[in-house]
Amino acid sequence: MKKLLLFVVLMIFVSFNINAQDENSPTDEGSWLIEANTGFNSAGEMGLFQHTANTGFGLTSIDGTTIWSLGSEIGYFVMDDLAIKVGLGYTDFDGESVFSYKIGAKYYISGNIPFQVDINGASIKDFDENPLWLGLQGGYAIFFGENVSIEPGLRYSLSMNEDFTDEGIFDFRVGFALHF
């Protein structure tokens, strides 16, 4: 009975959420998106590498090495539900400065299911090779009014630079977005 009640409440919430976006959707052509993400992965040592190309918020400590990052992304909707995005970030990698970048596209299926494809990488001083990743991300956008959404989702980052690493990283993300 509790599961049925939870299911009914969830369906009502989703239907109000979808209906609220039918008029002047925040993902309409000409709208802007400012986004920041947090990431949680269980990649162990590879978690260090993921934070080297981060355009979101992050904090990792593995075996005495602490890494923190700060960044954000901005997007412009070139058509309804399709935004072209760029992002910049800064990471402190155990005392080393790392500057990150991202460029990609984000498409909102039915206005609520974002799917993103991007290329992201970093510039690390005194490294022979720098990371470069192909990112695939999907989730669900929960809109609070017209201008704010929270977007939990899953992301897979495929390494495109085998000299840096040949392993991919799978993680859970929570995105926070402002729509204008």
JSON list of C-alpha atoms in Angstrom, two decimals:
[
{"chain": "A", "resi": 1, "resn": "MET", "atom": "CA", "xyz": [0.00, 0.00, 0.00]},
{"chain": "A", "resi": 2, "resn": "LYS", "atom": "CA", "xyz": [2.84, 2.41, 0.84]},
{"chain": "A", "resi": 3, "resn": "LYS", "atom": "CA", "xyz": [4.47, 1.70, -2.52]},
{"chain": "A", "resi": 4, "resn": "LEU", "atom": "CA", "xyz": [1.19, 2.39, -4.35]},
{"chain": "A", "resi": 5, "resn": "LEU", "atom": "CA", "xyz": [0.73, 5.68, -2.49]},
{"chain": "A", "resi": 6, "resn": "LEU", "atom": "CA", "xyz": [4.33, 6.71, -3.22]},
{"chain": "A", "resi": 7, "resn": "PHE", "atom": "CA", "xyz": [3.85, 5.81, -6.90]},
{"chain": "A", "resi": 8, "resn": "VAL", "atom": "CA", "xyz": [0.63, 7.89, -7.15]},
{"chain": "A", "resi": 9, "resn": "VAL", "atom": "CA", "xyz": [2.29, 10.91, -5.46]},
{"chain": "A", "resi": 10, "resn": "LEU", "atom": "CA", "xyz": [5.30, 10.61, -7.78]},
{"chain": "A", "resi": 11, "resn": "MET", "atom": "CA", "xyz": [3.08, 10.42, -10.88]},
{"chain": "A", "resi": 12, "resn": "ILE", "atom": "CA", "xyz": [1.10, 13.50, -9.78]},
{"chain": "A", "resi": 13, "resn": "PHE", "atom": "CA", "xyz": [4.35, 15.40, -9.21]},
{"chain": "A", "resi": 14, "resn": "VAL", "atom": "CA", "xyz": [5.71, 14.39, -12.62]},
{"chain": "A", "resi": 15, "resn": "SER", "atom": "CA", "xyz": [2.48, 15.33, -14.42]},
{"chain": "A", "resi": 16, "resn": "PHE", "atom": "CA", "xyz": [2.41, 18.78, -12.75]},
{"chain": "A", "resi": 17, "resn": "ASN", "atom": "CA", "xyz": [6.07, 19.19, -13.61]},
{"chain": "A", "resi": 18, "resn": "ILE", "atom": "CA", "xyz": [5.49, 18.34, -17.28]},
{"chain": "A", "resi": 19, "resn": "ASN", "atom": "CA", "xyz": [2.35, 20.50, -17.52]},
{"chain": "A", "resi": 20, "resn": "ALA", "atom": "CA", "xyz": [4.16, 23.45, -15.92]},
{"chain": "A", "resi": 21, "resn": "GLN", "atom": "CA", "xyz": [6.70, 23.38, -18.75]},
{"chain": "A", "resi": 22, "resn": "ASP", "atom": "CA", "xyz": [4.16, 23.47, -21.59]},
{"chain": "A", "resi": 23, "resn": "GLU", "atom": "CA", "xyz": [3.89, 27.28, -21.37]},
{"chain": "A", "resi": 24, "resn": "ASN", "atom": "CA", "xyz": [7.15, 29.21, -21.84]},
{"chain": "A", "resi": 25, "resn": "SER", "atom": "CA", "xyz": [9.39, 26.28, -21.14]},
{"chain": "A", "resi": 26, "resn": "PRO", "atom": "CA", "xyz": [12.82, 27.06, -19.67]},
{"chain": "A", "resi": 27, "resn": "THR", "atom": "CA", "xyz": [14.29, 24.97, -22.48]},
{"chain": "A", "resi": 28, "resn": "ASP", "atom": "CA", "xyz": [12.78, 27.08, -25.29]},
{"chain": "A", "resi": 29, "resn": "GLU", "atom": "CA", "xyz": [14.93, 28.40, -28.13]},
{"chain": "A", "resi": 30, "resn": "GLY", "atom": "CA", "xyz": [16.78, 31.57, -27.11]},
{"chain": "A", "resi": 31, "resn": "SER", "atom": "CA", "xyz": [16.94, 30.64, -23.40]},
{"chain": "A", "resi": 32, "resn": "TRP", "atom": "CA", "xyz": [20.16, 30.46, -21.37]},
{"chain": "A", "resi": 33, "resn": "LEU", "atom": "CA", "xyz": [21.35, 27.83, -18.90]},
{"chain": "A", "resi": 34, "resn": "ILE", "atom": "CA", "xyz": [23.93, 28.22, -16.12]},
{"chain": "A", "resi": 35, "resn": "GLU", "atom": "CA", "xyz": [24.85, 24.93, -14.48]},
{"chain": "A", "resi": 36, "resn": "ALA", "atom": "CA", "xyz": [27.11, 23.51, -11.79]},
{"chain": "A", "resi": 37, "resn": "ASN", "atom": "CA", "xyz": [27.51, 19.79, -11.10]},
{"chain": "A", "resi": 38, "resn": "THR", "atom": "CA", "xyz": [28.75, 17.64, -8.29]},
{"chain": "A", "resi": 39, "resn": "GLY", "atom": "CA", "xyz": [30.12, 14.18, -8.96]},
{"chain": "A", "resi": 40, "resn": "PHE", "atom": "CA", "xyz": [30.36, 11.03, -6.87]},
{"chain": "A", "resi": 41, "resn": "ASN", "atom": "CA", "xyz": [32.36, 8.12, -8.25]},
{"chain": "A", "resi": 42, "resn": "SER", "atom": "CA", "xyz": [33.83, 4.97, -6.87]},
{"chain": "A", "resi": 43, "resn": "ALA", "atom": "CA", "xyz": [36.73, 4.84, -9.27]},
{"chain": "A", "resi": 44, "resn": "GLY", "atom": "CA", "xyz": [39.41, 4.65, -6.57]},
{"chain": "A", "resi": 45, "resn": "GLU", "atom": "CA", "xyz": [42.69, 5.93, -7.95]},
{"chain": "A", "resi": 46, "resn": "MET", "atom": "CA", "xyz": [40.86, 6.84, -11.18]},
{"chain": "A", "resi": 47, "resn": "GLY", "atom": "CA", "xyz": [38.77, 9.30, -9.16]},
{"chain": "A", "resi": 48, "resn": "LEU", "atom": "CA", "xyz": [41.91, 11.43, -8.99]},
{"chain": "A", "resi": 49, "resn": "PHE", "atom": "CA", "xyz": [42.08, 11.53, -12.77]},
{"chain": "A", "resi": 50, "resn": "GLN", "atom": "CA", "xyz": [38.40, 12.43, -13.16]},
{"chain": "A", "resi": 51, "resn": "HIS", "atom": "CA", "xyz": [38.84, 15.50, -10.97]},
{"chain": "A", "resi": 52, "resn": "THR", "atom": "CA", "xyz": [41.63, 16.71, -13.23]},
{"chain": "A", "resi": 53, "resn": "ALA", "atom": "CA", "xyz": [39.06, 17.55, -15.94]},
{"chain": "A", "resi": 54, "resn": "ASN", "atom": "CA", "xyz": [36.22, 18.90, -13.83]},
{"chain": "A", "resi": 55, "resn": "THR", "atom": "CA", "xyz": [33.94, 21.87, -14.59]},
{"chain": "A", "resi": 56, "resn": "GLY", "atom": "CA", "xyz": [31.85, 21.38, -11.45]},
{"chain": "A", "resi": 57, "resn": "PHE", "atom": "CA", "xyz": [32.27, 21.21, -7.71]},
{"chain": "A", "resi": 58, "resn": "GLY", "atom": "CA", "xyz": [34.30, 18.38, -6.26]},
{"chain": "A", "resi": 59, "resn": "LEU", "atom": "CA", "xyz": [36.33, 17.27, -3.27]},
{"chain": "A", "resi": 60, "resn": "THR", "atom": "CA", "xyz": [38.26, 14.00, -3.13]},
{"chain": "A", "resi": 61, "resn": "SER", "atom": "CA", "xyz": [40.82, 12.66, -0.69]},
{"chain": "A", "resi": 62, "resn": "ILE", "atom": "CA", "xyz": [42.55, 9.37, -1.47]},
{"chain": "A", "resi": 63, "resn": "ASP", "atom": "CA", "xyz": [45.61, 8.11, 0.42]},
{"chain": "A", "resi": 64, "resn": "GLY", "atom": "CA", "xyz": [46.43, 11.57, 1.77]},
{"chain": "A", "resi": 65, "resn": "THR", "atom": "CA", "xyz": [46.01, 13.35, -1.55]},
{"chain": "A", "resi": 66, "resn": "THR", "atom": "CA", "xyz": [43.29, 15.98, -1.51]},
{"chain": "A", "resi": 67, "resn": "ILE", "atom": "CA", "xyz": [41.79, 17.37, -4.70]},
{"chain": "A", "resi": 68, "resn": "TRP", "atom": "CA", "xyz": [39.17, 20.10, -4.89]},
{"chain": "A", "resi": 69, "resn": "SER", "atom": "CA", "xyz": [37.58, 21.69, -7.92]},
{"chain": "A", "resi": 70, "resn": "LEU", "atom": "CA", "xyz": [35.35, 24.61, -8.75]},
{"chain": "A", "resi": 71, "resn": "GLY", "atom": "CA", "xyz": [33.70, 25.44, -12.06]},
{"chain": "A", "resi": 72, "resn": "SER", "atom": "CA", "xyz": [30.51, 25.85, -14.01]},
{"chain": "A", "resi": 73, "resn": "GLU", "atom": "CA", "xyz": [28.97, 25.60, -17.45]},
{"chain": "A", "resi": 74, "resn": "ILE", "atom": "CA", "xyz": [26.83, 27.91, -19.54]},
{"chain": "A", "resi": 75, "resn": "GLY", "atom": "CA", "xyz": [24.55, 26.95, -22.40]},
{"chain": "A", "resi": 76, "resn": "TYR", "atom": "CA", "xyz": [22.41, 28.62, -25.04]},
{"chain": "A", "resi": 77, "resn": "PHE", "atom": "CA", "xyz": [19.32, 26.91, -26.48]},
{"chain": "A", "resi": 78, "resn": "VAL", "atom": "CA", "xyz": [19.79, 27.05, -30.26]},
{"chain": "A", "resi": 79, "resn": "MET", "atom": "CA", "xyz": [16.41, 25.36, -30.68]},
{"chain": "A", "resi": 80, "resn": "ASP", "atom": "CA", "xyz": [13.72, 24.11, -28.32]},
{"chain": "A", "resi": 81, "resn": "ASP", "atom": "CA", "xyz": [15.26, 21.60, -25.87]},
{"chain": "A", "resi": 82, "resn": "LEU", "atom": "CA", "xyz": [18.78, 21.71, -27.43]},
{"chain": "A", "resi": 83, "resn": "ALA", "atom": "CA", "xyz": [21.54, 23.74, -25.75]},
{"chain": "A", "resi": 84, "resn": "ILE", "atom": "CA", "xyz": [25.13, 24.19, -26.86]},
{"chain": "A", "resi": 85, "resn": "LYS", "atom": "CA", "xyz": [27.31, 24.34, -23.73]},
{"chain": "A", "resi": 86, "resn": "VAL", "atom": "CA", "xyz": [30.79, 25.40, -22.68]},
{"chain": "A", "resi": 87, "resn": "GLY", "atom": "CA", "xyz": [32.38, 25.05, -19.29]},
{"chain": "A", "resi": 88, "resn": "LEU", "atom": "CA", "xyz": [35.49, 26.11, -17.40]},
{"chain": "A", "resi": 89, "resn": "GLY", "atom": "CA", "xyz": [36.93, 24.88, -14.16]},
{"chain": "A", "resi": 90, "resn": "TYR", "atom": "CA", "xyz": [39.85, 25.08, -11.78]},
{"chain": "A", "resi": 91, "resn": "THR", "atom": "CA", "xyz": [41.22, 22.16, -9.78]},
{"chain": "A", "resi": 92, "resn": "ASP", "atom": "CA", "xyz": [43.86, 22.07, -7.08]},
{"chain": "A", "resi": 93, "resn": "PHE", "atom": "CA", "xyz": [45.49, 18.67, -7.59]},
{"chain": "A", "resi": 94, "resn": "ASP", "atom": "CA", "xyz": [47.63, 18.25, -4.44]},
{"chain": "A", "resi": 95, "resn": "GLY", "atom": "CA", "xyz": [49.19, 21.70, -4.89]},
{"chain": "A", "resi": 96, "resn": "GLU", "atom": "CA", "xyz": [49.22, 21.66, -8.70]},
{"chain": "A", "resi": 97, "resn": "SER", "atom": "CA", "xyz": [46.90, 24.00, -10.63]},
{"chain": "A", "resi": 98, "resn": "VAL", "atom": "CA", "xyz": [44.72, 22.40, -13.27]},
{"chain": "A", "resi": 99, "resn": "PHE", "atom": "CA", "xyz": [42.52, 24.35, -15.69]},
{"chain": "A", "resi": 100, "resn": "SER", "atom": "CA", "xyz": [39.62, 22.40, -17.24]},
{"chain": "A", "resi": 101, "resn": "TYR", "atom": "CA", "xyz": [37.38, 22.97, -20.25]},
{"chain": "A", "resi": 102, "resn": "LYS", "atom": "CA", "xyz": [34.26, 21.41, -21.72]},
{"chain": "A", "resi": 103, "resn": "ILE", "atom": "CA", "xyz": [32.25, 21.85, -24.90]},
{"chain": "A", "resi": 104, "resn": "GLY", "atom": "CA", "xyz": [29.16, 19.89, -25.80]},
{"chain": "A", "resi": 105, "resn": "ALA", "atom": "CA", "xyz": [25.44, 19.71, -26.40]},
{"chain": "A", "resi": 106, "resn": "LYS", "atom": "CA", "xyz": [22.56, 18.96, -24.06]},
{"chain": "A", "resi": 107, "resn": "TYR", "atom": "CA", "xyz": [19.16, 17.82, -25.27]},
{"chain": "A", "resi": 108, "resn": "TYR", "atom": "CA", "xyz": [16.06, 17.68, -23.06]},
{"chain": "A", "resi": 109, "resn": "ILE", "atom": "CA", "xyz": [13.78, 14.83, -24.20]},
{"chain": "A", "resi": 110, "resn": "SER", "atom": "CA", "xyz": [10.18, 15.87, -23.42]},
{"chain": "A", "resi": 111, "resn": "GLY", "atom": "CA", "xyz": [11.65, 18.87, -21.57]},
{"chain": "A", "resi": 112, "resn": "ASN", "atom": "CA", "xyz": [12.56, 16.74, -18.53]},
{"chain": "A", "resi": 113, "resn": "ILE", "atom": "CA", "xyz": [15.10, 14.11, -19.53]},
{"chain": "A", "resi": 114, "resn": "PRO", "atom": "CA", "xyz": [18.47, 15.72, -20.27]},
{"chain": "A", "resi": 115, "resn": "PHE", "atom": "CA", "xyz": [21.02, 13.85, -22.34]},
{"chain": "A", "resi": 116, "resn": "GLN", "atom": "CA", "xyz": [24.47, 15.38, -22.83]},
{"chain": "A", "resi": 117, "resn": "VAL", "atom": "CA", "xyz": [27.44, 14.61, -25.06]},
{"chain": "A", "resi": 118, "resn": "ASP", "atom": "CA", "xyz": [30.66, 16.55, -24.56]},
{"chain": "A", "resi": 119, "resn": "ILE", "atom": "CA", "xyz": [34.41, 16.66, -24.90]},
{"chain": "A", "resi": 120, "resn": "ASN", "atom": "CA", "xyz": [36.26, 17.72, -21.76]},
{"chain": "A", "resi": 121, "resn": "GLY", "atom": "CA", "xyz": [39.87, 17.95, -20.84]},
{"chain": "A", "resi": 122, "resn": "ALA", "atom": "CA", "xyz": [42.44, 19.78, -18.78]},
{"chain": "A", "resi": 123, "resn": "SER", "atom": "CA", "xyz": [45.77, 21.52, -18.95]},
{"chain": "A", "resi": 124, "resn": "ILE", "atom": "CA", "xyz": [48.15, 20.32, -16.23]},
{"chain": "A", "resi": 125, "resn": "LYS", "atom": "CA", "xyz": [51.46, 22.11, -15.79]},
{"chain": "A", "resi": 126, "resn": "ASP", "atom": "CA", "xyz": [54.58, 19.89, -16.10]},
{"chain": "A", "resi": 127, "resn": "PHE", "atom": "CA", "xyz": [52.60, 16.83, -17.29]},
{"chain": "A", "resi": 128, "resn": "ASP", "atom": "CA", "xyz": [53.73, 15.16, -20.51]},
{"chain": "A", "resi": 129, "resn": "GLU", "atom": "CA", "xyz": [50.14, 14.16, -21.32]},
{"chain": "A", "resi": 130, "resn": "ASN", "atom": "CA", "xyz": [46.86, 15.83, -20.41]},
{"chain": "A", "resi": 131, "resn": "PRO", "atom": "CA", "xyz": [43.47, 14.16, -19.98]},
{"chain": "A", "resi": 132, "resn": "LEU", "atom": "CA", "xyz": [40.86, 14.24, -22.71]},
{"chain": "A", "resi": 133, "resn": "TRP", "atom": "CA", "xyz": [37.45, 12.63, -22.22]},
{"chain": "A", "resi": 134, "resn": "LEU", "atom": "CA", "xyz": [34.31, 11.94, -24.22]},
{"chain": "A", "resi": 135, "resn": "GLY", "atom": "CA", "xyz": [31.44, 12.41, -21.77]},
{"chain": "A", "resi": 136, "resn": "LEU", "atom": "CA", "xyz": [27.96, 10.86, -21.99]},
{"chain": "A", "resi": 137, "resn": "GLN", "atom": "CA", "xyz": [25.44, 11.93, -19.39]},
{"chain": "A", "resi": 138, "resn": "GLY", "atom": "CA", "xyz": [21.74, 11.36, -18.82]},
{"chain": "A", "resi": 139, "resn": "GLY", "atom": "CA", "xyz": [19.32, 12.06, -16.01]},
{"chain": "A", "resi": 140, "resn": "TYR", "atom": "CA", "xyz": [16.06, 13.67, -15.01]},
{"chain": "A", "resi": 141, "resn": "ALA", "atom": "CA", "xyz": [15.37, 17.41, -14.57]},
{"chain": "A", "resi": 142, "resn": "ILE", "atom": "CA", "xyz": [13.19, 18.38, -11.64]},
{"chain": "A", "resi": 143, "resn": "PHE", "atom": "CA", "xyz": [12.04, 21.96, -12.18]},
{"chain": "A", "resi": 144, "resn": "PHE", "atom": "CA", "xyz": [11.19, 24.25, -9.28]},
{"chain": "A", "resi": 145, "resn": "GLY", "atom": "CA", "xyz": [9.32, 27.04, -11.02]},
{"chain": "A", "resi": 146, "resn": "GLU", "atom": "CA", "xyz": [10.55, 28.38, -14.35]},
{"chain": "A", "resi": 147, "resn": "ASN", "atom": "CA", "xyz": [14.14, 29.20, -13.49]},
{"chain": "A", "resi": 148, "resn": "VAL", "atom": "CA", "xyz": [15.63, 26.48, -11.27]},
{"chain": "A", "resi": 149, "resn": "SER", "atom": "CA", "xyz": [16.20, 22.78, -11.80]},
{"chain": "A", "resi": 150, "resn": "ILE", "atom": "CA", "xyz": [18.00, 19.97, -10.06]},
{"chain": "A", "resi": 151, "resn": "GLU", "atom": "CA", "xyz": [19.22, 17.25, -12.40]},
{"chain": "A", "resi": 152, "resn": "PRO", "atom": "CA", "xyz": [20.38, 13.97, -10.86]},
{"chain": "A", "resi": 153, "resn": "GLY", "atom": "CA", "xyz": [21.94, 11.67, -13.41]},
{"chain": "A", "resi": 154, "resn": "LEU", "atom": "CA", "xyz": [24.61, 9.21, -14.47]},
{"chain": "A", "resi": 155, "resn": "ARG", "atom": "CA", "xyz": [27.75, 10.02, -16.44]},
{"chain": "A", "resi": 156, "resn": "TYR", "atom": "CA", "xyz": [30.33, 7.93, -18.24]},
{"chain": "A", "resi": 157, "resn": "SER", "atom": "CA", "xyz": [33.64, 9.51, -19.23]},
{"chain": "A", "resi": 158, "resn": "LEU", "atom": "CA", "xyz": [35.56, 7.60, -21.88]},
{"chain": "A", "resi": 159, "resn": "SER", "atom": "CA", "xyz": [39.28, 8.38, -22.04]},
{"chain": "A", "resi": 160, "resn": "MET", "atom": "CA", "xyz": [40.37, 9.64, -25.44]},
{"chain": "A", "resi": 161, "resn": "ASN", "atom": "CA", "xyz": [44.05, 9.86, -24.49]},
{"chain": "A", "resi": 162, "resn": "GLU", "atom": "CA", "xyz": [45.45, 6.41, -23.84]},
{"chain": "A", "resi": 163, "resn": "ASP", "atom": "CA", "xyz": [48.84, 7.91, -22.91]},
{"chain": "A", "resi": 164, "resn": "PHE", "atom": "CA", "xyz": [47.16, 9.62, -19.92]},
{"chain": "A", "resi": 165, "resn": "THR", "atom": "CA", "xyz": [44.84, 6.72, -19.01]},
{"chain": "A", "resi": 166, "resn": "ASP", "atom": "CA", "xyz": [42.94, 4.06, -20.93]},
{"chain": "A", "resi": 167, "resn": "GLU", "atom": "CA", "xyz": [40.23, 3.63, -18.30]},
{"chain": "A", "resi": 168, "resn": "GLY", "atom": "CA", "xyz": [36.75, 5.15, -18.36]},
{"chain": "A", "resi": 169, "resn": "ILE", "atom": "CA", "xyz": [34.93, 6.50, -15.33]},
{"chain": "A", "resi": 170, "resn": "PHE", "atom": "CA", "xyz": [31.30, 5.99, -14.33]},
{"chain": "A", "resi": 171, "resn": "ASP", "atom": "CA", "xyz": [29.79, 8.33, -11.75]},
{"chain": "A", "resi": 172, "resn": "PHE", "atom": "CA", "xyz": [26.59, 9.73, -10.27]},
{"chain": "A", "resi": 173, "resn": "ARG", "atom": "CA", "xyz": [26.05, 13.47, -10.69]},
{"chain": "A", "resi": 174, "resn": "VAL", "atom": "CA", "xyz": [23.71, 16.05, -9.26]},
{"chain": "A", "resi": 175, "resn": "GLY", "atom": "CA", "xyz": [23.40, 19.18, -11.36]},
{"chain": "A", "resi": 176, "resn": "PHE", "atom": "CA", "xyz": [22.01, 22.51, -10.28]},
{"chain": "A", "resi": 177, "resn": "ALA", "atom": "CA", "xyz": [20.82, 24.79, -13.09]},
{"chain": "A", "resi": 178, "resn": "LEU", "atom": "CA", "xyz": [19.45, 28.29, -13.53]},
{"chain": "A", "resi": 179, "resn": "HIS", "atom": "CA", "xyz": [17.36, 28.95, -16.66]},
{"chain": "A", "resi": 180, "resn": "PHE", "atom": "CA", "xyz": [16.86, 32.41, -18.16]}
]
